[in-house]
Amino acid sequence: MTSVCVSVSPCPRRARVPQPHLSAPQRLRCSTLSTMSDLQEEGKKAINSPMSPALLDLHPEDTLLEENEERTMIDPTSRDDPKFKELVKVLIDWINDVLAEERIIVKQLEEDLYDGQVLQKLLEKLAGCKLNVAEVTQSEVGQKQKLQTVLETVQELLRPHGWALRWAVDAIHGKNLVAILHLLVSLATHFRAPIRLPEHVSVQVVVVRKREGLLHSSHVTEELTTTTEQMMGRFERDAFDTLFDHAPDKLSLVKKSLITFVNKHLNKLNLEVTELETQFADGVYLVLLMGLLEDYFVPLQHFYLTPDSFDQKVHNVSFAFELMLDGGLKKPKARPEDVVNLDLKSTLRVLYNMFNKYKEVE
């Protein structure tokens, strides 16, 4: 609705005594309609319509849309979901770890990544390349040019591997958190980041569009993560997928059998396992177990007997995997990082692989 303001001749001054009553026409002529208020009210009505049950806290800029323009925002209930919060935290911690030497600290993804500066540094570090972009860009045009270069490089890396690119320059620069998360999850997965992304994280996204002067809203479900196997490109399912998905009641029996197996051998060194997912996470027991099963002593200089960092634990598990391959076992269907990150399914796969070959060993 267009604002209308009609100039009215001032009334004669009367020693600061207000006019007792204004007629209806006078009140109408003296009032100025607020476009901002109308648009905010229009936006709230659209969000609170029957097709959009969630109540959103709209900012004024969220309602100032051009015809056929749309804006997306995450439903507040999704933002409060523990798995969503975990995903955001894991990604922030990962970025800060990668960029520690750059003295870059990310606190909020949409506020710290939208201009392309952090994304540039992150991609250069991960890919081991140097992008031909200006180091500092203050203008919106410069920021978008940098983002364009960064995202084109990402596309060159990911597209040959079949990745669906679910982000764009305008979305990232517009601080669209869903687009930023899609980008970061893809980068973390492609570069095999030593982190554990929470599985099956989805968010409800409210899409607001302006058509024929009115705002219309709808809800869309965005899937941010699937399973670790799918995200890492291992689509073949095995008995452990079936066990976890369809027979969790039998999981305790499998764990008990494997604990009995490993303790049968580790007891020779006066060691005992009670928790599979935690006690194999540093790789020490895996290395010692392979030595016991193959009947040889593993020199202590080849692994960390008391690892105190993530990298040292990954080294131990990777070394144990090498010993398994040397012993004729199949390549474990797990990443060392998954075992270190206490992923039970990955740990069970590794131990069951050993159990299948060495179950008759005394």
Coordinates of C-alpha atoms in Angstrom, one line a residue:
M1 CA 0.0 0.0 0.0
T2 CA 1.4 3.4 -1.0
S3 CA 2.0 5.9 1.8
V4 CA -0.1 9.1 1.4
C5 CA 0.8 12.4 3.2
V6 CA -1.4 15.4 2.6
S7 CA -0.2 18.8 3.8
V8 CA -2.7 20.6 6.0
S9 CA -2.5 24.4 6.8
P10 CA -1.5 24.9 10.4
C11 CA -4.2 25.9 12.9
P12 CA -3.9 29.3 14.6
R13 CA -1.8 29.4 17.7
R14 CA -3.7 29.6 21.0
A15 CA -1.2 29.8 23.8
R16 CA -0.4 26.1 23.7
V17 CA -4.0 25.0 24.2
P18 CA -4.6 21.9 22.1
Q19 CA -7.5 21.7 19.7
P20 CA -10.3 20.0 21.6
H21 CA -11.4 17.6 18.8
L22 CA -10.5 17.1 15.2
S23 CA -13.0 16.1 12.7
A24 CA -12.7 12.7 11.0
P25 CA -11.5 14.2 7.7
Q26 CA -8.9 16.2 9.6
R27 CA -7.7 13.1 11.4
L28 CA -7.5 11.2 8.1
R29 CA -5.5 14.0 6.5
C30 CA -3.1 14.3 9.4
S31 CA -2.3 10.5 9.6
T32 CA 0.6 9.0 7.6
L33 CA 0.4 5.3 6.9
S34 CA 3.6 3.4 7.8
T35 CA 4.7 1.1 5.0
M36 CA 7.2 -0.6 7.3
S37 CA 4.4 -1.5 9.8
D38 CA 2.1 -2.7 7.1
L39 CA 4.8 -4.9 5.6
Q40 CA 5.7 -6.4 9.0
E41 CA 2.1 -7.1 9.8
E42 CA 1.7 -8.6 6.3
G43 CA 4.7 -10.9 6.9
K44 CA 3.5 -12.0 10.3
K45 CA 0.1 -12.9 8.8
A46 CA 1.7 -15.0 6.2
I47 CA 3.9 -16.8 8.6
N48 CA 1.0 -17.4 11.0
S49 CA -1.3 -18.7 8.3
P50 CA -2.7 -22.2 8.7
M51 CA -0.2 -23.6 6.3
S52 CA 2.6 -22.3 8.5
P53 CA 2.0 -23.4 12.1
A54 CA 5.3 -22.3 13.5
L55 CA 5.5 -18.8 14.8
L56 CA 8.6 -17.0 13.6
D57 CA 10.2 -13.8 14.9
L58 CA 10.3 -11.8 11.7
H59 CA 12.7 -9.0 11.3
P60 CA 11.6 -5.9 9.3
E61 CA 14.1 -6.7 6.5
D62 CA 12.6 -10.2 6.1
T63 CA 9.3 -8.7 4.9
L64 CA 10.7 -6.2 2.5
L65 CA 10.6 -8.4 -0.6
E66 CA 10.3 -7.5 -4.2
E67 CA 7.6 -9.2 -6.3
N68 CA 8.4 -12.9 -6.8
E69 CA 11.4 -12.6 -4.4
E70 CA 11.8 -15.2 -1.7
R71 CA 13.6 -15.5 1.6
T72 CA 14.3 -18.6 3.7
M73 CA 14.8 -18.9 7.5
I74 CA 15.2 -21.9 9.8
D75 CA 12.2 -22.7 12.0
P76 CA 13.0 -21.9 15.6
T77 CA 12.2 -25.5 16.7
S78 CA 14.9 -26.8 14.4
R79 CA 17.4 -24.4 15.7
D80 CA 16.8 -25.7 19.2
D81 CA 17.2 -29.3 18.2
P82 CA 20.2 -30.9 20.0
K83 CA 21.5 -32.7 16.9
F84 CA 21.4 -29.4 14.9
K85 CA 23.3 -27.6 17.7
E86 CA 25.8 -30.4 17.8
L87 CA 26.4 -30.2 14.0
V88 CA 27.0 -26.5 14.2
K89 CA 29.4 -26.9 17.1
V90 CA 31.3 -29.7 15.5
L91 CA 31.8 -27.7 12.3
I92 CA 32.8 -24.6 14.2
D93 CA 35.4 -26.5 16.2
W94 CA 36.7 -28.2 13.1
I95 CA 37.2 -24.8 11.2
N96 CA 38.9 -23.3 14.2
D97 CA 41.2 -26.3 14.5
V98 CA 42.1 -26.2 10.8
L99 CA 42.7 -22.4 10.9
A100 CA 44.5 -22.3 14.3
E101 CA 47.8 -21.3 12.7
E102 CA 46.0 -18.4 10.9
R103 CA 44.8 -17.1 14.3
I104 CA 41.2 -17.2 13.0
I105 CA 38.4 -17.9 15.5
V106 CA 34.9 -18.5 14.2
K107 CA 32.1 -18.0 16.7
Q108 CA 29.0 -17.8 14.5
L109 CA 28.9 -19.4 11.0
E110 CA 26.6 -17.0 9.2
E111 CA 28.3 -13.9 10.6
D112 CA 31.9 -15.1 10.1
L113 CA 31.7 -16.9 6.8
Y114 CA 29.4 -14.8 4.6
D115 CA 32.1 -12.5 3.2
G116 CA 34.3 -15.3 1.9
Q117 CA 37.4 -14.4 3.9
V118 CA 37.3 -17.4 6.3
L119 CA 36.0 -19.8 3.5
Q120 CA 39.0 -18.7 1.4
K121 CA 41.5 -19.5 4.2
L122 CA 39.7 -22.8 4.9
L123 CA 39.7 -24.0 1.4
E124 CA 43.4 -23.0 0.8
K125 CA 44.3 -25.0 3.9
L126 CA 42.3 -28.1 3.1
A127 CA 43.2 -28.2 -0.6
G128 CA 46.8 -27.0 -0.3
C129 CA 46.3 -24.3 -2.9
K130 CA 46.5 -20.5 -3.1
L131 CA 43.4 -18.7 -4.5
N132 CA 43.9 -15.6 -6.7
V133 CA 41.8 -13.2 -4.7
A134 CA 42.2 -10.0 -2.8
E135 CA 43.1 -10.6 0.8
V136 CA 40.8 -7.9 2.2
T137 CA 37.5 -6.9 0.6
Q138 CA 35.2 -4.4 2.2
S139 CA 32.7 -3.8 -0.5
E140 CA 29.7 -6.1 -1.2
V141 CA 30.9 -6.4 -4.8
G142 CA 34.4 -7.4 -3.7
Q143 CA 33.0 -9.9 -1.2
K144 CA 30.8 -11.6 -3.8
Q145 CA 33.7 -11.8 -6.3
K146 CA 35.8 -13.5 -3.7
L147 CA 32.9 -15.9 -2.8
Q148 CA 32.5 -16.6 -6.5
T149 CA 36.1 -17.7 -6.9
V150 CA 36.0 -19.8 -3.7
L151 CA 32.8 -21.6 -4.7
E152 CA 34.0 -22.2 -8.3
T153 CA 37.1 -23.9 -6.8
V154 CA 34.9 -26.0 -4.5
Q155 CA 32.8 -26.9 -7.5
E156 CA 35.8 -28.1 -9.5
L157 CA 36.8 -30.3 -6.5
L158 CA 33.5 -31.8 -5.7
R159 CA 31.5 -32.1 -8.9
P160 CA 33.6 -34.8 -10.5
H161 CA 32.8 -37.0 -7.4
G162 CA 29.0 -36.6 -7.9
W163 CA 28.4 -34.0 -5.1
A164 CA 25.1 -32.1 -5.4
L165 CA 26.0 -28.4 -4.9
R166 CA 23.3 -27.0 -2.7
W167 CA 24.6 -23.4 -2.2
A168 CA 25.2 -20.3 -4.2
V169 CA 27.0 -17.0 -3.9
D170 CA 23.9 -15.0 -3.0
A171 CA 22.8 -17.5 -0.4
I172 CA 26.2 -17.6 1.3
H173 CA 26.5 -13.8 1.2
G174 CA 22.9 -13.5 2.4
K175 CA 23.9 -15.4 5.6
N176 CA 21.7 -18.4 4.7
L177 CA 22.8 -20.8 7.4
V178 CA 21.3 -23.8 5.6
A179 CA 23.4 -23.1 2.5
I180 CA 26.5 -22.6 4.6
L181 CA 26.0 -25.9 6.5
H182 CA 25.5 -27.8 3.2
L183 CA 28.8 -26.3 2.0
L184 CA 30.7 -27.1 5.2
V185 CA 29.3 -30.7 5.5
S186 CA 30.4 -31.3 1.9
L187 CA 33.9 -29.9 2.5
A188 CA 34.3 -31.9 5.7
T189 CA 33.2 -35.1 4.0
H190 CA 35.3 -34.6 0.9
F191 CA 38.5 -33.8 2.7
R192 CA 37.8 -36.6 5.2
A193 CA 37.9 -34.3 8.2
P194 CA 38.8 -36.1 11.5
I195 CA 35.5 -35.3 13.0
R196 CA 32.3 -37.2 13.7
L197 CA 29.3 -35.5 12.1
P198 CA 26.0 -36.3 13.8
E199 CA 23.8 -38.5 11.6
H200 CA 20.4 -37.8 10.2
V201 CA 20.3 -34.0 10.9
S202 CA 17.3 -32.3 9.2
V203 CA 15.8 -28.8 9.6
Q204 CA 12.5 -27.3 8.9
V205 CA 13.0 -24.3 6.6
V206 CA 10.3 -21.6 6.2
V207 CA 10.2 -20.2 2.6
V208 CA 8.5 -16.8 2.3
R209 CA 7.7 -15.6 -1.2
K210 CA 6.0 -12.4 -2.4
R211 CA 3.4 -12.9 -5.1
E212 CA 0.9 -10.2 -6.3
G213 CA 1.9 -8.0 -3.4
L214 CA 1.2 -10.6 -0.7
L215 CA 3.6 -12.8 1.3
H216 CA 3.1 -16.5 1.1
S217 CA 5.0 -19.1 3.2
S218 CA 5.6 -22.8 3.1
H219 CA 7.7 -25.3 5.0
V220 CA 10.5 -27.4 3.4
T221 CA 12.5 -30.1 5.1
E222 CA 16.3 -29.8 4.4
E223 CA 18.4 -32.9 5.1
L224 CA 21.9 -31.8 6.2
T225 CA 23.5 -35.1 7.0
T226 CA 22.7 -38.8 6.3
T227 CA 24.7 -41.7 7.7
T228 CA 28.5 -41.7 8.1
E229 CA 28.8 -44.5 5.5
Q230 CA 26.7 -42.7 2.9
M231 CA 28.5 -39.4 3.5
M232 CA 31.9 -41.1 3.1
G233 CA 30.8 -42.8 -0.1
R234 CA 30.4 -46.3 1.3
F235 CA 26.9 -47.2 0.2
E236 CA 27.2 -51.0 0.6
R237 CA 25.3 -52.2 3.6
D238 CA 26.5 -55.0 5.8
A239 CA 25.4 -57.1 8.7
F240 CA 26.1 -54.3 11.2
D241 CA 23.9 -51.9 9.4
T242 CA 21.1 -54.4 9.7
L243 CA 22.0 -55.1 13.3
F244 CA 21.8 -51.4 14.3
D245 CA 18.7 -50.7 12.2
H246 CA 16.6 -53.7 12.8
A247 CA 17.9 -55.8 15.6
P248 CA 19.3 -53.6 18.3
D249 CA 18.2 -56.1 20.9
K250 CA 21.0 -58.5 19.6
L251 CA 23.6 -55.8 19.8
S252 CA 24.5 -56.6 23.4
L253 CA 25.0 -60.3 22.5
V254 CA 27.5 -59.3 19.7
K255 CA 29.4 -57.0 22.0
K256 CA 29.6 -59.7 24.7
S257 CA 31.0 -62.2 22.2
L258 CA 33.6 -59.8 21.0
I259 CA 34.6 -58.8 24.5
T260 CA 35.1 -62.4 25.4
F261 CA 37.3 -62.9 22.3
V262 CA 39.6 -59.9 22.9
N263 CA 39.9 -60.5 26.6
K264 CA 40.9 -64.1 25.9
H265 CA 44.1 -62.7 24.4
L266 CA 44.6 -59.4 26.2
N267 CA 44.5 -61.1 29.5
K268 CA 47.9 -62.6 28.7
L269 CA 49.2 -59.0 29.2
N270 CA 47.0 -58.6 32.3
L271 CA 44.7 -56.2 30.3
E272 CA 40.9 -56.4 30.2
V273 CA 38.3 -54.7 28.1
T274 CA 34.8 -53.8 29.4
E275 CA 33.8 -51.0 27.0
L276 CA 34.5 -51.7 23.3
E277 CA 33.8 -48.2 22.0
T278 CA 36.1 -46.4 24.5
Q279 CA 38.9 -48.8 25.2
F280 CA 39.9 -49.3 21.6
A281 CA 39.6 -45.6 20.6
D282 CA 43.3 -44.8 21.2
G283 CA 44.5 -47.8 19.1
V284 CA 46.8 -49.2 21.8
Y285 CA 44.8 -52.3 22.4
L286 CA 44.3 -52.9 18.7
V287 CA 48.1 -52.9 18.1
L288 CA 48.8 -55.1 21.1
L289 CA 45.9 -57.5 20.1
M290 CA 47.4 -57.9 16.6
G291 CA 50.8 -58.7 18.1
L292 CA 49.2 -61.4 20.3
L293 CA 47.1 -62.9 17.5
E294 CA 50.1 -63.1 15.1
D295 CA 52.5 -64.1 17.9
Y296 CA 55.1 -61.3 17.6
F297 CA 56.3 -58.3 19.7
V298 CA 55.4 -54.9 18.4
P299 CA 58.4 -52.5 19.0
L300 CA 57.2 -49.6 21.1
Q301 CA 58.8 -47.0 18.9
H302 CA 56.2 -47.8 16.2
F303 CA 53.2 -46.5 18.1
Y304 CA 52.3 -44.3 21.1
L305 CA 51.8 -46.4 24.2
T306 CA 50.1 -43.4 26.0
P307 CA 48.8 -41.2 23.2
D308 CA 47.7 -37.8 24.4
S309 CA 46.4 -36.2 21.2
F310 CA 43.9 -37.0 18.5
D311 CA 46.6 -37.3 15.9
Q312 CA 48.6 -39.8 18.0
K313 CA 45.5 -41.9 18.5
V314 CA 44.8 -41.9 14.7
H315 CA 48.4 -42.9 14.1
N316 CA 47.9 -45.9 16.4
V317 CA 44.7 -47.1 14.8
S318 CA 46.2 -46.6 11.3
F319 CA 49.2 -48.6 12.3
A320 CA 46.9 -51.4 13.6
F321 CA 45.1 -51.4 10.3
E322 CA 48.5 -51.9 8.5
L323 CA 49.2 -54.8 10.8
M324 CA 45.8 -56.3 9.9
L325 CA 46.6 -56.0 6.2
D326 CA 50.0 -57.6 6.7
G327 CA 48.2 -60.4 8.5
G328 CA 46.0 -61.1 5.5
L329 CA 42.8 -59.5 6.8
K330 CA 40.6 -57.5 4.5
K331 CA 40.9 -53.7 4.6
P332 CA 38.7 -52.5 7.5
K333 CA 35.4 -50.9 6.5
A334 CA 36.0 -48.0 8.8
R335 CA 38.2 -44.9 9.1
P336 CA 40.8 -44.6 11.8
E337 CA 39.2 -41.3 12.7
D338 CA 35.8 -43.0 13.2
V339 CA 37.3 -45.5 15.7
V340 CA 39.0 -42.6 17.6
N341 CA 35.8 -40.7 17.6
L342 CA 34.1 -43.5 19.5
D343 CA 31.9 -44.7 16.6
L344 CA 30.7 -48.1 17.9
K345 CA 29.7 -49.4 14.6
S346 CA 33.1 -48.8 13.1
T347 CA 34.9 -50.4 16.1
L348 CA 32.6 -53.4 16.0
R349 CA 33.4 -53.9 12.2
V350 CA 37.2 -53.8 12.9
L351 CA 37.0 -56.3 15.8
Y352 CA 34.6 -58.6 14.0
N353 CA 37.0 -58.7 11.1
M354 CA 39.7 -59.9 13.5
F355 CA 37.3 -62.3 15.2
N356 CA 36.4 -64.0 11.9
K357 CA 40.1 -64.9 11.2
Y358 CA 41.4 -65.5 14.7
K359 CA 38.5 -67.0 16.6
E360 CA 40.2 -70.4 16.8
V361 CA 43.6 -69.0 17.9
E362 CA 44.5 -70.0 21.5

